[in-house]
Amino acid sequence: MPRSKTRKPQLAVTKDIGELFDYPDLPVKLRQDLYVLTRHHRVVINKLRAQIPEAKNSDARNAIQEITDLLIHRNDQTEELIEGVLDRKIQVYHKARKIKAEARVDRSSK
């Protein structure tokens, strides 16, 4: 029986970096993909933390606690980068595109 060809979602992360600037919606899509990824990481970390009380060995509990603390810290840093730096860079990029488009319209109307 032949398989039906279902279209997989197109992730901006799989694009070349140069293509991000060819299409104005790709940087926003990349930001959304990264946000979903960090949210998913948080879910996995929380599931790991839920296993702490069930660990019979205190060394295992301590190891899980230490690892999840480090993962939470790293995930928080990633979220800060996405929310702070990437959002600001996307705004600057869109503003520059808008200015270029307006300049192009002004030149063509003369």
Backbone as a chain_set.jsonl record, in Angstrom:
{"seq": "MPRSKTRKPQLAVTKDIGELFDYPDLPVKLRQDLYVLTRHHRVVINKLRAQIPEAKNSDARNAIQEITDLLIHRNDQTEELIEGVLDRKIQVYHKARKIKAEARVDRSSK", "coords": {"N": [[0.844, -1.164, 0.0], [0.708, 2.168, -0.95], [2.309, 4.93, 0.593], [0.804, 7.847, 1.87], [1.633, 11.096, 0.913], [2.384, 13.262, 3.211], [2.671, 16.602, 4.023], [5.362, 17.943, 5.694], [5.791, 20.227, 8.423], [7.366, 23.313, 7.702], [10.277, 24.269, 9.025], [11.853, 27.178, 10.142], [14.362, 26.981, 11.133], [15.692, 25.124, 9.637], [16.496, 26.41, 7.377], [18.961, 28.077, 5.3], [21.168, 30.577, 6.598], [21.327, 32.868, 5.053], [18.927, 32.867, 3.658], [17.138, 33.71, 5.538], [17.038, 36.403, 5.369], [16.025, 36.889, 2.922], [13.321, 36.592, 2.806], [10.768, 38.291, 4.428], [9.177, 37.156, 6.447], [10.451, 34.943, 7.503], [12.431, 35.413, 9.632], [10.706, 35.976, 11.778], [9.304, 33.593, 11.906], [11.406, 31.895, 12.607], [11.927, 32.85, 15.171], [9.547, 32.136, 16.436], [9.726, 29.343, 16.208], [12.003, 28.85, 17.787], [11.046, 29.711, 20.247], [9.005, 27.831, 20.727], [10.61, 25.585, 20.904], [12.154, 26.113, 23.25], [10.093, 26.156, 25.098], [9.291, 23.501, 24.951], [11.599, 22.261, 25.907], [11.442, 23.126, 28.559], [9.208, 21.705, 29.446], [10.191, 19.083, 29.332], [12.239, 19.264, 31.231], [10.715, 19.772, 33.525], [9.366, 17.34, 33.703], [11.504, 15.668, 34.268], [12.197, 16.695, 36.775], [9.988, 15.908, 38.206], [10.537, 13.312, 38.702], [12.27, 13.254, 40.82], [11.322, 12.858, 43.598], [10.723, 10.156, 43.41], [13.041, 8.756, 43.141], [14.991, 6.287, 44.594], [17.516, 6.227, 45.659], [19.569, 8.488, 47.375], [21.734, 9.752, 46.199], [21.046, 9.621, 43.513], [18.761, 11.238, 43.529], [19.931, 13.693, 44.236], [21.629, 14.064, 42.039], [19.8, 14.271, 39.898], [18.472, 16.577, 40.722], [20.561, 18.48, 40.65], [21.298, 18.417, 37.928], [18.885, 19.204, 36.672], [18.633, 21.765, 37.725], [20.795, 23.054, 36.487], [19.972, 22.771, 33.813], [17.613, 24.28, 33.814], [18.659, 26.82, 34.322], [20.207, 27.188, 31.988], [18.202, 27.064, 30.037], [16.696, 29.3, 30.743], [18.556, 31.302, 30.12], [18.653, 30.993, 27.343], [16.008, 31.687, 26.67], [16.075, 34.384, 27.434], [17.897, 35.387, 25.56], [16.462, 34.955, 23.192], [14.137, 36.489, 23.627], [15.199, 39.02, 24.197], [17.563, 39.797, 22.535], [17.124, 38.598, 19.919], [14.464, 39.363, 19.286], [14.763, 42.162, 19.25], [16.62, 42.47, 17.169], [15.112, 41.496, 15.025], [13.112, 43.447, 14.899], [14.656, 45.699, 14.193], [15.548, 44.826, 11.71], [13.107, 44.614, 10.247], [12.351, 47.298, 10.297], [14.421, 48.474, 8.812], [13.965, 47.239, 6.326], [11.481, 48.367, 5.735], [12.136, 51.081, 5.5], [13.851, 50.942, 3.272], [12.023, 50.062, 1.33], [10.248, 52.224, 1.251], [11.995, 54.201, 0.32], [12.541, 53.179, -2.195], [10.025, 53.394, -3.383], [9.746, 56.152, -3.353], [11.818, 56.911, -5.114], [10.926, 55.759, -7.481], [8.619, 57.153, -7.961], [9.417, 59.627, -8.735]], "CA": [[0.0, 0.0, 0.0], [1.562, 3.357, -1.008], [2.161, 5.904, 1.671], [0.359, 9.17, 1.438], [2.663, 12.099, 1.144], [1.93, 14.373, 4.04], [3.65, 17.668, 4.035], [5.886, 18.24, 7.019], [5.885, 21.671, 8.625], [8.652, 23.857, 7.304], [10.875, 24.993, 10.132], [12.809, 28.197, 9.72], [15.677, 26.563, 11.602], [16.323, 24.311, 8.603], [16.889, 27.274, 6.264], [20.274, 28.706, 5.353], [21.088, 31.875, 7.27], [21.09, 33.893, 4.047], [17.511, 32.868, 3.286], [16.361, 34.418, 6.56], [16.919, 37.798, 4.994], [15.375, 36.982, 1.619], [11.878, 36.625, 3.023], [10.575, 39.023, 5.686], [8.476, 36.41, 7.494], [11.273, 33.866, 8.051], [12.97, 35.692, 10.967], [9.623, 35.845, 12.758], [9.052, 32.152, 12.021], [12.526, 31.361, 13.376], [11.711, 33.238, 16.56], [8.456, 31.296, 16.938], [10.258, 27.982, 16.339], [12.888, 28.81, 18.948], [10.203, 29.829, 21.433], [8.373, 26.52, 20.928], [11.67, 24.676, 21.334], [12.48, 26.356, 24.658], [8.931, 25.716, 25.894], [9.357, 22.037, 24.993], [12.676, 21.929, 26.841], [10.941, 23.357, 29.916], [8.323, 20.576, 29.765], [11.05, 17.923, 29.59], [12.903, 19.51, 32.516], [9.719, 19.582, 34.585], [9.124, 15.899, 33.834], [12.66, 15.136, 34.99], [12.084, 17.111, 38.182], [8.925, 15.126, 38.833], [11.104, 12.015, 39.062], [13.143, 13.387, 41.99], [10.833, 12.163, 44.8], [10.609, 8.719, 43.187], [14.367, 8.128, 43.149], [15.208, 5.62, 45.889], [18.864, 6.528, 46.109], [19.732, 9.93, 47.596], [22.681, 10.246, 45.197], [20.276, 9.8, 42.277], [17.926, 12.44, 43.719], [20.814, 14.86, 44.186], [22.107, 14.217, 40.66], [18.686, 14.788, 39.091], [18.247, 17.961, 41.158], [21.655, 19.31, 40.15], [21.2, 18.49, 36.464], [17.726, 20.016, 36.275], [18.942, 23.163, 38.055], [21.642, 23.557, 35.402], [19.157, 22.859, 32.597], [16.705, 25.428, 33.961], [19.468, 28.031, 34.154], [20.558, 27.305, 30.565], [16.975, 27.351, 29.297], [16.377, 30.704, 31.026], [19.474, 32.117, 29.323], [18.202, 30.907, 25.952], [14.792, 32.497, 26.562], [16.481, 35.793, 27.483], [18.481, 35.728, 24.261], [15.397, 35.002, 22.193], [13.243, 37.613, 23.894], [15.911, 40.287, 24.175], [18.405, 40.074, 21.372], [16.518, 38.221, 18.642], [13.308, 40.225, 19.033], [15.242, 43.497, 18.885], [17.228, 42.381, 15.838], [14.031, 41.348, 14.046], [12.486, 44.764, 14.761], [15.582, 46.537, 13.423], [15.527, 44.298, 10.348], [11.858, 45.023, 9.601], [12.389, 48.756, 10.135], [15.324, 48.743, 7.69], [13.256, 46.84, 5.1], [10.429, 49.349, 5.488], [12.793, 52.301, 5.018], [14.303, 50.671, 1.903], [10.843, 50.003, 0.464], [9.765, 53.6, 1.086], [12.954, 54.898, -0.535], [12.34, 52.651, -3.542], [8.783, 53.986, -3.883], [10.027, 57.57, -3.597], [12.632, 57.028, -6.329], [10.146, 55.386, -8.659], [7.565, 58.142, -8.199], [10.022, 60.863, -9.267]], "C": [[0.903, 1.246, 0.0], [1.268, 4.301, 0.152], [1.66, 7.226, 1.112], [1.446, 10.176, 1.793], [2.064, 13.245, 1.943], [3.049, 15.387, 4.117], [4.073, 17.967, 5.464], [5.95, 19.754, 7.191], [7.292, 22.159, 8.296], [9.19, 24.711, 8.445], [11.89, 25.987, 9.601], [14.227, 27.818, 10.124], [16.417, 25.777, 10.527], [16.787, 25.132, 7.405], [18.333, 27.736, 6.425], [20.121, 30.092, 5.952], [20.821, 32.998, 6.268], [19.633, 33.999, 3.642], [16.649, 33.595, 4.308], [16.123, 35.865, 6.156], [16.352, 37.987, 3.594], [13.868, 37.137, 1.753], [11.6, 37.263, 4.381], [9.899, 38.222, 6.79], [9.333, 35.309, 8.121], [11.925, 34.2, 9.395], [11.918, 35.553, 12.064], [9.31, 34.372, 12.979], [10.162, 31.483, 12.833], [12.344, 31.656, 14.854], [10.611, 32.375, 17.182], [8.929, 29.858, 17.152], [11.149, 27.853, 17.57], [12.104, 28.912, 20.249], [9.541, 28.485, 21.752], [9.406, 25.516, 21.444], [12.015, 24.874, 22.809], [11.321, 25.963, 25.566], [8.939, 24.193, 26.033], [10.459, 21.579, 25.952], [12.208, 22.077, 28.284], [10.033, 22.204, 30.351], [9.151, 19.341, 30.117], [11.751, 18.071, 30.942], [11.932, 19.282, 33.667], [9.389, 18.106, 34.789], [10.284, 15.214, 34.557], [12.57, 15.455, 36.48], [11.013, 16.314, 38.912], [9.432, 13.753, 39.277], [11.949, 12.068, 40.333], [12.588, 12.649, 43.209], [10.79, 10.645, 44.651], [11.956, 8.0, 43.206], [14.652, 7.568, 44.538], [16.556, 5.991, 46.49], [19.02, 8.044, 46.264], [20.728, 10.528, 46.609], [21.97, 10.498, 43.872], [19.402, 11.044, 42.376], [18.771, 13.699, 43.598], [21.308, 15.122, 42.764], [21.014, 14.798, 39.768], [18.425, 16.248, 39.437], [19.3, 18.896, 40.569], [21.566, 19.496, 38.634], [20.035, 19.38, 36.04], [17.926, 21.483, 36.637], [19.789, 23.798, 36.958], [20.846, 23.731, 34.108], [18.201, 24.042, 32.653], [17.466, 26.726, 33.741], [19.809, 28.254, 32.677], [19.336, 27.662, 29.723], [16.548, 28.807, 29.514], [17.272, 31.643, 30.226], [19.05, 32.136, 27.857], [16.957, 31.755, 25.74], [15.124, 33.987, 26.591], [17.067, 36.237, 26.154], [17.41, 35.876, 23.197], [14.553, 36.251, 22.391], [13.953, 38.953, 23.77], [16.573, 40.58, 22.855], [17.682, 39.791, 20.064], [15.316, 39.096, 18.304], [13.742, 41.616, 18.582], [15.845, 43.491, 17.486], [16.166, 42.24, 14.747], [13.332, 42.683, 13.832], [13.356, 45.697, 13.929], [15.57, 46.119, 11.96], [14.273, 44.746, 9.608], [11.82, 46.535, 9.367], [13.275, 49.13, 8.944], [14.675, 48.365, 6.364], [12.193, 47.858, 4.731], [11.021, 50.639, 4.929], [13.271, 52.113, 3.583], [13.131, 50.663, 0.933], [10.291, 51.399, 0.214], [10.689, 54.393, 0.18], [12.792, 54.451, -1.985], [11.091, 53.27, -4.173], [9.002, 55.457, -4.211], [10.829, 57.764, -4.881], [11.813, 56.729, -7.573], [9.053, 56.408, -8.963], [8.115, 59.438, -8.775], [10.232, 60.79, -10.741]], "O": [[1.775, 1.367, 0.861], [0.133, 4.437, 0.61], [2.047, 7.654, 0.025], [2.082, 10.094, 2.844], [1.333, 14.082, 1.414], [4.222, 15.043, 4.259], [3.237, 18.215, 6.333], [6.142, 20.484, 6.218], [8.28, 21.484, 8.584], [8.619, 25.749, 8.781], [12.688, 25.669, 8.718], [15.191, 28.287, 9.518], [17.648, 25.766, 10.51], [17.417, 24.585, 6.5], [18.863, 27.782, 7.535], [19.065, 30.713, 5.829], [20.156, 33.978, 6.604], [19.15, 35.084, 3.318], [15.55, 34.047, 3.985], [15.131, 36.476, 6.553], [16.213, 39.118, 3.128], [13.222, 37.747, 0.901], [12.147, 36.816, 5.389], [10.032, 38.57, 7.963], [8.972, 34.788, 9.176], [11.973, 33.319, 10.253], [12.214, 35.066, 13.155], [9.076, 33.947, 14.111], [9.89, 30.606, 13.652], [12.585, 30.791, 15.695], [10.735, 31.937, 18.326], [8.582, 29.227, 18.151], [11.064, 26.87, 18.307], [12.456, 28.273, 21.241], [9.521, 28.054, 22.905], [9.108, 24.699, 22.315], [12.155, 23.896, 23.543], [11.54, 25.489, 26.68], [8.632, 23.659, 27.099], [10.276, 20.63, 26.714], [12.537, 21.25, 29.135], [10.088, 21.776, 31.504], [8.849, 18.638, 31.081], [11.844, 17.11, 31.706], [12.29, 18.667, 34.671], [9.157, 17.669, 35.916], [10.078, 14.3, 35.355], [12.831, 14.605, 37.331], [11.128, 16.074, 40.113], [8.822, 13.11, 40.131], [12.309, 11.02, 40.87], [13.322, 11.87, 43.816], [10.818, 9.923, 45.648], [12.004, 6.772, 43.279], [14.565, 8.285, 45.536], [16.699, 6.058, 47.711], [18.638, 8.798, 45.369], [20.587, 11.687, 46.218], [22.26, 11.479, 43.186], [19.308, 11.818, 41.423], [18.375, 14.658, 42.936], [21.393, 16.274, 42.336], [21.267, 15.707, 38.977], [18.184, 17.065, 38.548], [18.976, 19.966, 40.054], [21.74, 20.604, 38.127], [20.183, 20.215, 35.148], [17.436, 22.36, 35.926], [19.541, 24.931, 36.547], [21.023, 24.717, 33.393], [18.001, 24.729, 31.651], [16.982, 27.628, 33.056], [19.712, 29.375, 32.176], [19.429, 28.471, 28.8], [16.093, 29.468, 28.581], [16.807, 32.66, 29.711], [19.088, 33.182, 27.209], [16.856, 32.466, 24.741], [14.523, 34.768, 25.854], [16.773, 37.332, 25.675], [17.445, 36.809, 22.396], [14.283, 36.984, 21.44], [13.367, 39.921, 23.286], [16.185, 41.506, 22.143], [17.631, 40.655, 19.188], [15.165, 39.524, 17.16], [13.169, 42.183, 17.653], [15.605, 44.41, 16.702], [16.311, 42.808, 13.665], [12.991, 43.022, 12.698], [12.852, 46.407, 13.058], [15.581, 46.969, 11.07], [14.357, 45.207, 8.47], [11.309, 46.992, 8.344], [12.917, 50.005, 8.156], [14.816, 49.09, 5.379], [12.016, 48.181, 3.556], [10.474, 51.223, 3.995], [13.119, 53.015, 2.759], [13.235, 51.2, -0.17], [9.907, 51.724, -0.909], [10.221, 55.178, -0.645], [12.897, 55.267, -2.901], [11.096, 53.626, -5.352], [8.506, 55.954, -5.222], [10.551, 58.682, -5.652], [11.987, 57.377, -8.605], [8.61, 56.516, -10.107], [7.345, 60.269, -9.259], [10.73, 61.742, -11.342]]}, "num_chains": 1, "name": "protein.A"}
